[in-house]
Coordinates of C-alpha atoms in Angstrom, one line a residue:
Chain E
X1 CA 23.3 -13.9 -0.3
X2 CA 25.7 -16.5 1.2
X3 CA 29.2 -15.7 0.9
X4 CA 30.3 -19.1 0.0
X5 CA 29.3 -21.8 -3.0
X6 CA 28.7 -24.2 -0.6
X7 CA 26.1 -21.9 1.2
X8 CA 24.4 -20.9 -2.0
X9 CA 24.0 -24.6 -2.5
X10 CA 22.4 -25.5 1.1
X11 CA 20.2 -22.8 0.3
X12 CA 18.7 -24.3 -2.4
X13 CA 19.0 -27.8 -0.9
X14 CA 17.0 -26.7 2.0
X15 CA 14.1 -25.6 -0.3
X16 CA 14.1 -28.1 -2.8
X17 CA 14.2 -31.3 -0.5
X18 CA 10.9 -30.7 1.3
X19 CA 8.9 -30.0 -2.4
X20 CA 10.5 -33.2 -3.2
X21 CA 9.1 -35.4 -0.1
X22 CA 5.9 -33.6 -0.5
X23 CA 5.9 -34.6 -4.4
X24 CA 7.0 -38.4 -4.0
X25 CA 7.9 -39.5 -7.9
X26 CA 8.4 -36.3 -9.3
X27 CA 10.2 -36.1 -12.4
X28 CA 14.1 -34.7 -12.3
X29 CA 13.1 -32.4 -15.0
X30 CA 10.4 -31.1 -13.1
X31 CA 12.6 -30.4 -10.2
X32 CA 15.1 -28.3 -12.5
X33 CA 12.7 -26.2 -13.9
X34 CA 11.2 -25.4 -11.0
X35 CA 14.7 -24.6 -9.1
X36 CA 16.1 -22.8 -11.9
X37 CA 19.1 -25.3 -12.6
X38 CA 20.4 -28.0 -14.8
X39 CA 19.0 -31.6 -14.5
X40 CA 22.5 -32.3 -13.8
X41 CA 22.6 -29.9 -10.6
X42 CA 19.5 -31.5 -9.2
X43 CA 21.3 -35.4 -9.3
X44 CA 24.5 -33.8 -7.8
X45 CA 22.2 -32.4 -5.2
X46 CA 20.3 -35.4 -4.2
X47 CA 23.5 -37.3 -4.7
X48 CA 24.7 -35.3 -1.2
X49 CA 21.4 -35.3 0.3
X50 CA 21.6 -39.2 0.1
X51 CA 24.7 -39.2 2.8
X52 CA 23.2 -36.9 5.2
X53 CA 22.0 -38.2 8.6
X54 CA 22.5 -38.4 12.0
X55 CA 25.3 -40.1 14.3
X56 CA 26.3 -43.0 14.3
X57 CA 25.3 -42.4 10.3
X58 CA 23.9 -46.3 10.0
X59 CA 21.9 -46.7 7.1
X60 CA 19.1 -46.4 8.8
X61 CA 19.8 -42.8 10.3
X62 CA 20.7 -42.0 6.9
X63 CA 18.0 -40.0 4.2
X64 CA 17.3 -42.5 1.7
X65 CA 17.2 -41.2 -2.2
X66 CA 15.8 -43.2 -4.7
X67 CA 16.0 -42.0 -8.2
X68 CA 14.1 -44.3 -11.3
X69 CA 13.6 -43.9 -14.7
X70 CA 14.2 -40.2 -13.7
X71 CA 11.6 -40.1 -11.1
X72 CA 12.7 -39.0 -7.4
X73 CA 11.7 -40.3 -4.1
X74 CA 13.1 -38.9 -0.9
X75 CA 12.1 -40.8 2.2
X76 CA 13.7 -40.5 5.6
X77 CA 14.7 -36.5 5.7
X78 CA 12.5 -36.2 8.6
X79 CA 14.5 -33.1 9.3
X80 CA 14.2 -31.6 6.1
X81 CA 10.8 -32.5 5.4
X82 CA 9.3 -28.9 5.8
X83 CA 10.6 -25.6 4.5
X84 CA 13.2 -22.9 6.3
X85 CA 11.3 -20.1 7.8
X86 CA 11.1 -16.9 5.3
X87 CA 13.9 -14.4 6.4
X88 CA 11.5 -11.0 7.2
X89 CA 13.6 -9.8 3.7
X90 CA 11.8 -12.4 1.6
X91 CA 8.7 -12.5 3.5
X92 CA 8.5 -8.5 2.6
X93 CA 9.7 -9.0 -0.8
X94 CA 6.7 -11.2 -1.7
X95 CA 4.0 -9.4 0.6
X96 CA 5.0 -5.9 -0.7
X97 CA 4.7 -7.0 -4.4
X98 CA 1.4 -8.4 -3.9
X99 CA 0.0 -5.3 -1.9
X100 CA 1.5 -3.3 -4.9
X101 CA -0.6 -5.2 -7.6
X102 CA -3.6 -5.2 -5.5
X103 CA -3.8 -1.6 -4.8
X104 CA -3.9 -0.8 -8.8
X105 CA -7.7 -0.8 -10.4
X106 CA -9.0 -3.8 -11.9
X107 CA -7.7 -6.1 -9.8
X108 CA -10.1 -8.8 -7.9
X109 CA -10.0 -8.4 -4.5
X110 CA -11.4 -12.0 -4.1
X111 CA -8.9 -13.6 -6.8
X112 CA -6.1 -15.7 -6.4
X113 CA -3.3 -13.1 -5.3
X114 CA -5.4 -11.7 -2.5
X115 CA -6.0 -15.1 -1.2
X116 CA -2.2 -15.8 -1.4
X117 CA -2.0 -12.5 0.0
X118 CA -3.9 -13.4 3.3
X119 CA -2.4 -17.0 3.7
X120 CA 1.3 -15.7 3.5
X121 CA 0.7 -13.2 6.0
X122 CA -0.9 -15.4 8.5
X123 CA 2.0 -17.6 8.3
X124 CA 4.7 -14.7 8.6
X125 CA 2.3 -13.4 11.5
X126 CA 2.0 -10.3 9.9
X127 CA -1.4 -7.7 9.5
X128 CA -0.4 -6.1 6.2
X129 CA -3.9 -4.0 6.6
X130 CA -2.0 -2.6 9.6
X131 CA 1.2 -2.8 9.0
X132 CA 2.3 -2.5 4.9
X133 CA 0.7 -0.4 2.5
X134 CA 2.7 -0.2 -0.9
X135 CA 1.3 2.5 -3.3
X136 CA 2.2 2.7 -6.6
X137 CA 0.3 6.0 -7.6
X138 CA -3.2 6.4 -8.4
X139 CA -3.0 9.7 -11.0
X140 CA -3.4 8.5 -14.6
X141 CA -4.1 4.3 -13.5
X142 CA -7.1 4.9 -15.7
X143 CA -5.4 4.9 -18.6
X144 CA -3.8 1.4 -17.9
X145 CA -6.5 -0.8 -18.8
X146 CA -6.7 1.2 -22.4
X147 CA -2.9 1.0 -23.1
X148 CA -2.5 -2.7 -21.8
X149 CA -5.0 -3.8 -24.4
X150 CA -3.0 -1.7 -27.3
X151 CA 0.0 -3.3 -26.3
X152 CA -1.5 -6.5 -26.6
X153 CA -3.1 -5.6 -29.5
X154 CA 0.0 -4.2 -30.9
X155 CA -2.4 -0.9 -32.0
X156 CA -2.1 3.4 -31.6
X157 CA -3.7 5.5 -29.1
X158 CA -4.3 8.9 -29.5
X159 CA -3.5 11.1 -26.6
X160 CA -3.8 14.9 -25.3
X161 CA -0.5 14.8 -23.5
X162 CA 0.9 17.9 -21.4
X163 CA 4.9 18.5 -21.3
X164 CA 5.8 19.5 -17.9
X165 CA 9.3 20.6 -19.3
X166 CA 7.9 22.8 -22.6
X167 CA 5.0 23.6 -20.6
X168 CA 2.8 22.7 -23.8
X169 CA -0.2 20.2 -24.5
X170 CA -0.1 18.8 -27.9
X171 CA -2.1 16.0 -29.4
X172 CA 0.2 12.9 -30.2
X173 CA -0.5 9.7 -31.9
X174 CA 1.3 6.6 -30.3
X175 CA 2.2 3.0 -30.4
X176 CA 2.6 2.2 -26.8
X177 CA 5.3 -0.8 -25.9
X178 CA 5.8 -0.9 -22.3
X179 CA 4.1 0.2 -19.0
X180 CA 6.1 1.0 -15.9
X181 CA 6.2 2.5 -12.7
X182 CA 9.1 4.2 -11.0
X183 CA 9.3 6.7 -8.3
X184 CA 5.3 6.7 -8.0
X185 CA 4.2 7.6 -11.2
X186 CA 3.7 5.3 -14.3
X187 CA 4.8 5.8 -17.5
X188 CA 4.4 4.2 -21.0
X189 CA 7.2 4.1 -23.5
X190 CA 5.8 4.2 -27.1
X191 CA 6.7 5.2 -30.6
X192 CA 5.6 8.8 -31.2
X193 CA 4.4 9.5 -34.7
X194 CA 4.4 13.2 -33.8
X195 CA 8.0 13.3 -33.0
X196 CA 9.1 10.2 -35.3
X197 CA 10.9 8.8 -32.1
X198 CA 10.9 6.9 -28.5
X199 CA 9.3 8.7 -26.2
X200 CA 8.7 8.1 -22.7
X201 CA 5.0 9.4 -21.4
X202 CA 3.7 9.8 -17.6
X203 CA 0.1 8.7 -17.3
X204 CA -0.9 11.5 -14.7
X205 CA 0.3 13.9 -17.7
X206 CA -2.4 12.2 -20.3
X207 CA -5.4 14.6 -20.1
X208 CA -7.2 12.4 -23.0
X209 CA -6.6 8.7 -24.3
X210 CA -8.4 7.5 -27.5
X211 CA -8.3 4.0 -28.8
X212 CA -8.0 4.0 -32.5
X213 CA -7.8 0.2 -33.1
X214 CA -5.3 1.1 -35.9
X215 CA -2.4 -1.4 -36.3
X216 CA 0.9 0.8 -35.9
X217 CA 3.5 0.9 -38.3
X218 CA 6.9 2.0 -36.9
X219 CA 10.4 0.8 -36.3
X220 CA 10.8 -2.1 -33.8
X221 CA 11.5 -0.8 -29.8
X222 CA 14.9 0.0 -29.4
X223 CA 17.5 -2.2 -27.6
X224 CA 17.1 -0.3 -24.1
X225 CA 14.1 1.3 -22.6
X226 CA 14.7 5.3 -21.9
X227 CA 15.2 5.8 -18.1
X228 CA 12.4 8.1 -16.6
X229 CA 13.2 11.1 -15.1
X230 CA 15.7 14.0 -16.4
X231 CA 19.1 12.7 -17.5
X232 CA 21.4 16.1 -17.0
X233 CA 24.0 16.1 -20.3
X234 CA 26.7 18.2 -21.3
X235 CA 24.9 20.4 -23.4
X236 CA 22.6 21.5 -20.9
X237 CA 22.7 25.1 -19.2
X238 CA 23.8 24.9 -15.4
X239 CA 22.7 27.2 -12.5
X240 CA 24.7 27.8 -9.1
X241 CA 21.9 28.6 -6.5
X242 CA 22.4 29.0 -2.7
X243 CA 19.7 27.1 -0.9
X244 CA 18.9 27.7 2.8
X245 CA 18.5 25.1 4.9
X246 CA 14.6 24.7 4.5
X247 CA 15.6 24.3 0.8
X248 CA 17.7 21.8 0.9
X249 CA 15.3 19.3 -0.4
X250 CA 16.4 20.3 -3.5
X251 CA 19.8 18.5 -3.6
X252 CA 17.6 15.3 -2.5
X253 CA 15.3 15.5 -5.4
X254 CA 17.3 16.8 -8.3
X255 CA 20.8 15.4 -10.0
X256 CA 22.9 18.1 -8.3
X257 CA 26.9 18.7 -9.2
X258 CA 29.3 20.3 -6.8
X259 CA 27.3 20.1 -3.5
X260 CA 29.0 22.1 -0.7
X261 CA 27.2 22.5 2.7
X262 CA 28.3 25.0 4.7
X263 CA 28.0 25.7 8.6
X264 CA 24.8 27.2 8.8
X265 CA 23.1 24.2 7.1
X266 CA 22.8 26.2 3.8
X267 CA 24.0 24.4 0.5
X268 CA 25.7 25.7 -2.6
X269 CA 24.5 23.4 -5.7
X270 CA 25.2 23.4 -9.2
X271 CA 22.2 21.6 -11.3
X272 CA 21.4 21.3 -15.0
X273 CA 18.6 22.8 -16.1
X274 CA 16.4 20.8 -18.1
X275 CA 14.0 23.6 -19.5
X276 CA 13.3 26.7 -18.6
X277 CA 9.7 26.6 -17.3
X278 CA 11.3 23.7 -15.1
X279 CA 13.5 26.3 -13.8
X280 CA 10.8 29.3 -13.3
X281 CA 8.7 26.5 -11.5
X282 CA 11.5 25.6 -9.0
X283 CA 12.7 29.2 -8.3
X284 CA 9.3 31.1 -7.9
X285 CA 8.5 28.0 -5.4
X286 CA 11.8 28.5 -3.3
X287 CA 11.0 32.1 -3.3
X288 CA 13.3 33.6 -0.9
X289 CA 15.0 30.5 0.1
X290 CA 16.9 30.0 -3.0
X291 CA 19.6 32.9 -4.9
X292 CA 21.2 32.4 -7.6
X293 CA 25.0 32.3 -7.5
X294 CA 26.4 34.2 -10.4
X295 CA 29.7 32.4 -11.1
X296 CA 29.1 29.2 -13.0
X297 CA 25.4 30.1 -14.1
X298 CA 24.3 30.8 -17.7
X299 CA 23.9 34.6 -18.9
X300 CA 20.4 36.0 -17.8
X301 CA 19.7 33.2 -14.6
X302 CA 19.5 35.8 -12.1
X303 CA 16.5 37.3 -14.4
X304 CA 14.4 33.8 -15.1
X305 CA 12.6 33.8 -11.8
X306 CA 11.7 37.7 -11.7
X307 CA 10.5 37.6 -15.3
X308 CA 8.2 34.7 -14.8
X309 CA 7.1 36.2 -11.5
X310 CA 6.2 39.6 -13.7
X311 CA 4.4 37.2 -15.8
X312 CA 2.2 35.5 -13.6
X313 CA 1.7 39.1 -11.2
X314 CA 0.2 40.5 -15.1
X315 CA -2.7 37.7 -14.5
X316 CA -3.4 39.1 -11.2
X317 CA -3.3 42.8 -12.1
X318 CA -5.3 42.6 -15.4
Chain H
X1 CA 33.2 -35.6 1.8
X2 CA 31.6 -32.3 0.2
X3 CA 31.5 -28.9 2.5
X4 CA 27.4 -29.1 1.4
X5 CA 27.1 -32.4 3.0
X6 CA 29.1 -31.2 6.2
X7 CA 26.6 -28.2 6.4
X8 CA 23.6 -30.4 5.9
X9 CA 24.9 -33.0 8.7
X10 CA 25.4 -29.8 10.6
X11 CA 21.9 -28.8 10.6
X12 CA 20.1 -32.1 11.2
X13 CA 22.3 -32.7 14.0
X14 CA 21.5 -29.2 15.8
X15 CA 17.7 -29.5 15.0
X16 CA 17.6 -32.7 16.5
X17 CA 19.6 -31.9 19.7
X18 CA 17.2 -30.6 22.4
X19 CA 20.4 -29.6 24.5
X20 CA 23.0 -27.3 23.4
X21 CA 26.1 -28.9 21.8
X22 CA 29.4 -27.8 22.5
X23 CA 31.8 -27.3 19.6
X24 CA 33.7 -30.4 20.9
X25 CA 30.9 -32.4 21.0
X26 CA 29.7 -30.9 17.1
X27 CA 33.4 -31.9 16.4
X28 CA 32.7 -35.3 17.3
X29 CA 29.2 -36.1 15.9
X30 CA 29.6 -33.9 12.6
X31 CA 31.7 -35.6 10.0
X32 CA 33.7 -33.6 7.6
X33 CA 35.5 -31.2 9.7
X34 CA 39.5 -31.2 9.9
X35 CA 41.6 -32.9 12.4
X36 CA 43.7 -30.1 13.2
X37 CA 42.0 -28.1 16.0
X38 CA 42.9 -24.9 14.4
X39 CA 41.3 -25.7 11.2
X40 CA 38.4 -27.1 12.7
X41 CA 37.7 -23.7 14.7
X42 CA 38.4 -21.7 11.2
X43 CA 35.9 -24.3 9.7
X44 CA 33.6 -24.3 12.4
X45 CA 33.3 -20.2 12.4
X46 CA 32.8 -20.4 8.6
X47 CA 30.0 -22.4 9.0
X48 CA 28.0 -21.1 11.6
X49 CA 28.2 -17.5 9.5
X50 CA 26.8 -19.8 6.4
X51 CA 24.0 -20.9 8.6
X52 CA 23.4 -17.4 9.7
X53 CA 23.5 -15.8 6.3
X54 CA 20.4 -18.4 4.9
X55 CA 18.6 -17.2 8.1
X56 CA 18.6 -20.5 9.8
X57 CA 18.0 -19.5 13.6
X58 CA 21.1 -20.6 15.2
X59 CA 20.9 -20.3 18.9
X60 CA 24.3 -19.9 20.9
X61 CA 23.3 -21.2 24.7
X62 CA 25.1 -22.1 27.7
X63 CA 26.0 -26.0 27.9
X64 CA 24.1 -27.2 31.4
X65 CA 26.1 -28.4 34.1
X66 CA 29.3 -27.6 32.6
X67 CA 32.1 -25.6 34.9
X68 CA 34.0 -23.8 33.7
X69 CA 31.0 -22.3 31.2
X70 CA 31.1 -23.3 27.8
X71 CA 28.9 -22.1 24.7
X72 CA 26.9 -24.9 22.9
X73 CA 24.6 -24.6 20.2
X74 CA 21.2 -25.4 18.6
X75 CA 18.8 -24.8 16.2
X76 CA 15.0 -24.7 17.6
X77 CA 13.1 -26.6 15.5
X78 CA 9.7 -24.2 15.9
X79 CA 12.3 -21.2 15.0
X80 CA 13.3 -23.2 11.9
X81 CA 10.2 -24.3 10.4
X82 CA 7.9 -22.1 7.9
X83 CA 4.1 -23.1 8.3
X84 CA 2.9 -24.1 5.7
X85 CA 0.3 -21.4 4.3
X86 CA -1.0 -24.1 2.2
X87 CA -1.4 -22.1 -1.1
X88 CA -3.8 -23.7 -4.1
X89 CA -1.6 -23.6 -7.1
X90 CA -3.4 -20.6 -8.5
X91 CA -2.5 -18.6 -5.7
X92 CA 1.2 -19.8 -5.9
X93 CA 1.2 -18.5 -9.8
X94 CA -0.5 -15.6 -8.5
X95 CA 2.4 -15.0 -6.3
X96 CA 5.2 -15.6 -8.8
X97 CA 3.2 -13.4 -11.6
X98 CA 3.3 -10.7 -8.8
X99 CA 6.5 -11.0 -7.8
X100 CA 8.0 -10.7 -11.6
X101 CA 6.0 -7.8 -12.4
X102 CA 6.4 -6.0 -9.2
X103 CA 10.3 -6.4 -8.5
X104 CA 11.2 -5.3 -4.8
X105 CA 15.0 -5.3 -5.2
X106 CA 17.8 -7.6 -3.4
X107 CA 15.2 -9.2 -1.0
X108 CA 15.0 -12.6 -2.2
X109 CA 12.1 -12.9 -3.6
X110 CA 13.0 -16.4 -5.8
X111 CA 13.9 -17.9 -2.8
X112 CA 10.8 -17.1 -0.8
X113 CA 9.0 -18.6 -4.1
X114 CA 11.3 -21.7 -3.2
X115 CA 10.3 -22.2 0.0
X116 CA 6.9 -22.1 -0.6
X117 CA 6.8 -24.8 -3.6
X118 CA 9.1 -24.1 -6.3
X119 CA 8.6 -21.6 -9.2
X120 CA 5.4 -22.2 -11.2
X121 CA 5.2 -22.6 -14.5
X122 CA 3.8 -18.9 -15.2
X123 CA 4.4 -16.8 -18.2
X124 CA 4.9 -12.9 -17.6
X125 CA 2.2 -10.8 -19.4
X126 CA 4.9 -8.4 -21.7
X127 CA 1.5 -6.4 -21.8
X128 CA 1.0 -6.0 -17.8
X129 CA 4.4 -3.7 -17.2
X130 CA 7.0 -3.4 -14.7
X131 CA 7.4 -2.1 -11.8
X132 CA 10.9 -1.4 -9.8
X133 CA 10.3 -0.7 -5.6
X134 CA 13.3 0.7 -4.6
X135 CA 14.5 -0.7 -1.1
X136 CA 16.7 0.8 1.7
X137 CA 18.7 -0.7 4.2
X138 CA 16.5 0.2 6.9
X139 CA 13.6 -1.6 5.5
X140 CA 14.2 -5.3 6.6
X141 CA 15.3 -4.3 9.9
X142 CA 12.2 -2.3 10.2
X143 CA 9.9 -5.1 9.1
X144 CA 11.3 -7.4 11.0
X145 CA 10.4 -5.0 14.3
X146 CA 7.1 -4.6 13.1
X147 CA 6.2 -8.4 12.8
X148 CA 8.1 -9.1 16.2
X149 CA 6.5 -6.1 18.1
X150 CA 9.9 -4.9 19.1
X151 CA 10.5 -1.2 19.7
X152 CA 13.4 0.0 17.4
X153 CA 16.9 2.4 18.0
X154 CA 18.1 4.5 14.8
X155 CA 19.4 8.2 13.9
X156 CA 16.9 10.5 12.4
X157 CA 17.9 14.0 11.4
X158 CA 21.0 14.0 13.8
X159 CA 18.9 12.8 16.7
X160 CA 18.8 9.0 18.6
X161 CA 15.3 8.2 18.3
X162 CA 13.5 5.2 20.0
X163 CA 10.4 4.3 18.3
X164 CA 7.6 1.7 18.2
X165 CA 7.4 0.9 14.6
X166 CA 3.7 0.5 13.4
X167 CA 3.7 0.5 9.6
X168 CA 6.0 0.8 6.5
X169 CA 4.3 3.1 3.4
X170 CA 5.6 2.9 0.0
X171 CA 4.1 6.3 -1.5
X172 CA 5.1 8.8 -4.4
X173 CA 8.3 6.2 -4.6
X174 CA 9.5 6.3 -1.0
X175 CA 9.4 4.5 2.2
X176 CA 7.8 5.8 5.2
X177 CA 7.7 4.4 8.6
X178 CA 5.1 5.5 11.3
X179 CA 5.4 4.7 14.6
X180 CA 5.3 6.1 18.3
X181 CA 8.1 8.2 19.0
X182 CA 9.4 8.0 22.3
X183 CA 11.5 11.3 22.1
X184 CA 8.2 13.1 21.2
X185 CA 5.7 11.2 22.7
X186 CA 3.6 11.1 19.8
X187 CA 2.9 9.3 16.3
X188 CA 5.6 10.3 13.8
X189 CA 6.4 9.6 10.3
X190 CA 9.9 8.8 9.1
X191 CA 11.4 8.7 5.7
X192 CA 13.7 5.7 5.5
X193 CA 15.9 7.7 3.4
X194 CA 16.7 9.8 6.0
X195 CA 17.4 7.3 8.6
X196 CA 21.1 7.1 9.3
X197 CA 23.1 4.8 10.4
X198 CA 21.9 1.1 11.7
X199 CA 18.2 0.3 13.0
X200 CA 18.9 -1.3 16.2
X201 CA 16.1 -3.6 17.8
X202 CA 15.5 -2.6 21.6
X203 CA 13.6 -4.8 24.2
X204 CA 12.0 -8.1 24.0
X205 CA 10.0 -9.2 21.2
X206 CA 6.1 -8.7 21.5
X207 CA 6.8 -5.4 24.0
X208 CA 6.3 -2.7 21.3
X209 CA 3.2 -0.6 21.5
X210 CA 0.8 -1.2 18.9
X211 CA -0.5 1.5 16.4
X212 CA -4.1 2.3 15.9
X213 CA -5.4 1.1 12.8
X214 CA -4.6 3.5 9.9
X215 CA -7.7 5.5 8.7
X216 CA -8.8 3.8 5.5
X217 CA -9.4 5.5 2.5
X218 CA -7.6 8.5 1.1
X219 CA -4.3 9.7 2.3
X220 CA -4.4 13.6 3.1
X221 CA -2.6 15.7 0.4
X222 CA 0.1 18.1 1.3
X223 CA -1.6 21.0 1.5
X224 CA -4.3 19.5 3.7
X225 CA -2.0 18.4 6.6
X226 CA -2.2 20.9 9.4
X227 CA -4.0 21.4 13.1
X228 CA -6.3 24.8 12.0
X229 CA -9.6 24.4 9.9
X230 CA -9.5 24.4 5.9
X231 CA -10.5 27.6 4.1
X232 CA -12.1 27.0 0.7
X233 CA -9.9 28.5 -2.0
X234 CA -11.2 28.9 -5.5
X235 CA -8.6 28.6 -8.1
X236 CA -9.1 29.4 -11.8
X237 CA -7.6 27.0 -14.1
X238 CA -7.0 27.5 -17.8
X239 CA -8.6 24.8 -20.4
X240 CA -5.2 23.4 -21.6
X241 CA -4.3 22.5 -17.8
X242 CA -7.4 21.1 -16.4
X243 CA -6.8 17.4 -17.2
X244 CA -3.6 18.0 -15.0
X245 CA -5.2 20.0 -12.6
X246 CA -7.7 17.2 -11.8
X247 CA -5.1 15.1 -11.4
X248 CA -3.1 16.9 -8.8
X249 CA -5.8 18.0 -6.7
X250 CA -7.8 14.7 -7.2
X251 CA -11.5 13.7 -7.7
X252 CA -12.7 15.2 -4.5
X253 CA -12.1 18.8 -5.2
X254 CA -15.3 20.1 -6.7
X255 CA -14.6 21.6 -10.2
X256 CA -17.1 24.4 -12.0
X257 CA -16.9 24.3 -15.4
X258 CA -16.0 27.7 -17.2
X259 CA -17.3 28.8 -20.6
X260 CA -13.9 28.7 -22.1
X261 CA -13.5 25.2 -21.3
X262 CA -11.6 26.1 -18.2
X263 CA -12.7 25.6 -14.1
X264 CA -12.6 26.8 -11.0
X265 CA -11.5 24.6 -8.4
X266 CA -12.7 24.7 -4.8
X267 CA -9.8 23.4 -3.0
X268 CA -9.8 22.8 1.1
X269 CA -6.3 24.6 2.1
X270 CA -4.7 24.0 5.3
X271 CA -1.1 24.5 4.3
X272 CA -0.7 27.7 2.5
X273 CA 2.7 27.0 1.8
X274 CA 2.1 23.7 0.0
X275 CA -0.9 24.7 -1.8
X276 CA 1.4 28.0 -3.0
X277 CA 4.0 25.6 -4.3
X278 CA 1.5 23.7 -6.4
X279 CA -0.4 26.8 -7.8
X280 CA 3.1 28.1 -8.7
X281 CA 3.7 24.7 -11.0
X282 CA 0.9 25.8 -13.2
X283 CA 3.2 29.3 -14.0
X284 CA 0.7 31.5 -15.6
X285 CA -2.3 29.0 -16.4
X286 CA -4.1 29.2 -12.8
X287 CA -5.0 32.3 -10.5
X288 CA -6.4 32.3 -7.0
X289 CA -9.7 34.1 -7.1
X290 CA -10.8 33.9 -3.6
X291 CA -10.8 34.6 -1.0
X292 CA -8.9 37.9 -0.9
X293 CA -6.3 37.3 1.7
X294 CA -5.0 33.9 -0.4
X295 CA -5.2 36.1 -3.7
X296 CA -3.1 38.6 -1.7
X297 CA -0.5 36.2 -0.2
X298 CA 0.2 34.9 -4.0
X299 CA 0.7 38.5 -5.2
X300 CA 2.9 39.1 -2.2
X301 CA 4.9 36.2 -2.7
X302 CA 5.7 36.9 -6.6
X303 CA 5.9 40.3 -5.9
X304 CA 9.3 39.7 -3.5
X305 CA 10.6 37.1 -6.5
X306 CA 10.1 40.1 -9.0
X307 CA 11.9 42.3 -7.0
X308 CA 14.9 39.9 -7.0

């Protein structure tokens, strides 16, 4: 972003002029639509371009702009006849979006997006195969197509869903609304008839999905989509852990409160507990790298890991 | 005269010249600067910032044949212009759609599309979904360095690294850099969110070593990474966790069905810690059957935790 309004306008004009030069006689409203501004702004910008030129600023050294019947011609704009090179960030944004979509199942590898990516990469002098890979997560992507079809048709699907937090599998009838990918996982936002409310489901936790063709009746989608991932709230239990250096990834991975770093690179952190199975998994995985600090933790916190370990051991010893 | 007009004239004059122009001669040639020398200086400094923030390649070079030396300015046309990729209308529309459904935050996709001929008249498909790809401050400088085949310096795990950057990967919600680490004299991966401070390019463009083309096909899972040969582990998974287990271990892992609807997976394990962590995610719905040393490792681990 440029720091000044004039810089922002320059940004737009340097992109707009080459397009008008390449499309002689283009309509003002069409320019406005392409560059996302009002027709008045287009005419203001063109008015300025008209004055531009090289010393001694005699008419033959100035850009000529002709506006007739709401159509535009630009002549003698040799220096601005071609667009300014993309910044690395702009090039990366387009390449990354395209590469991400092309990594999904069902994308035509010879389609227009793939051809556009090749041409753009060549213009930017980047070998995309060698230097950029954007993967949105493959797990569960087989459900994308049936869910898209159900969203488009407004119909329900029946899913077998593994709730990771509750460590339970349940069968649910849901009306999908919106698909999204975030943090390497795909989610579908839906009305869940079993829960009688809006829910967010992770596609890699959908065991089975059957389309019913049934047109769904449910309240309209809420004003704001649910955020994926766990959001700590006041009502959740808190646990205080002392983590060794090797376990400090926990602090980067989960929302933590009151993080305290010690000289030996161990960390003390307080975490909100989203569910008991979640805490069991975390403590079992960390093993000797985590220690529950009784101060600030809920009753029985120091026994969660041991109880879970004994439950699993029962299976190995039976 | 508007400031926009002055900026356009300045750009035209600097593109037109093949020798660097001093500030004094720019003041003579470009209309619209204030008369007083101090105000001219301030305006000219701000204009240079504006041009640079747009990505305009403003070169500062010594004006030839002048003593004492004076800085001069020019914009090399071959660095300014974007080579036309010659996109067909359907290709431009596909790029526009892609940038609407996969948002790479804050990198200026809209302006990139302007430079390709403006936003085309496409409607996003609400059923297609939305994707947010986060960015990191290190991302653009690293991409720039890869494109220019230039080495970079940055701080990682409190150590100064000099790296020939090869590839950027976005995987499981995070960006990674692969490159040749001069400190370790080996290929290394770096998490971008752990790169501290600025990424500073070093050396001349075109000088950095290039990497081997990455092996195509499947990316190794955490428990498959390591130097020693894999151990084939039999893992029994209960019926209600079979679908989730298949997604966690991937489609290449062999699965023998059991009478009750459960499966026995055969997982090639190199990194025992990573495998143990994943099995523990199943709580009491999975059990390592063979080989005995892997089963014993799990029992030992659980017994330690049970004593805590």
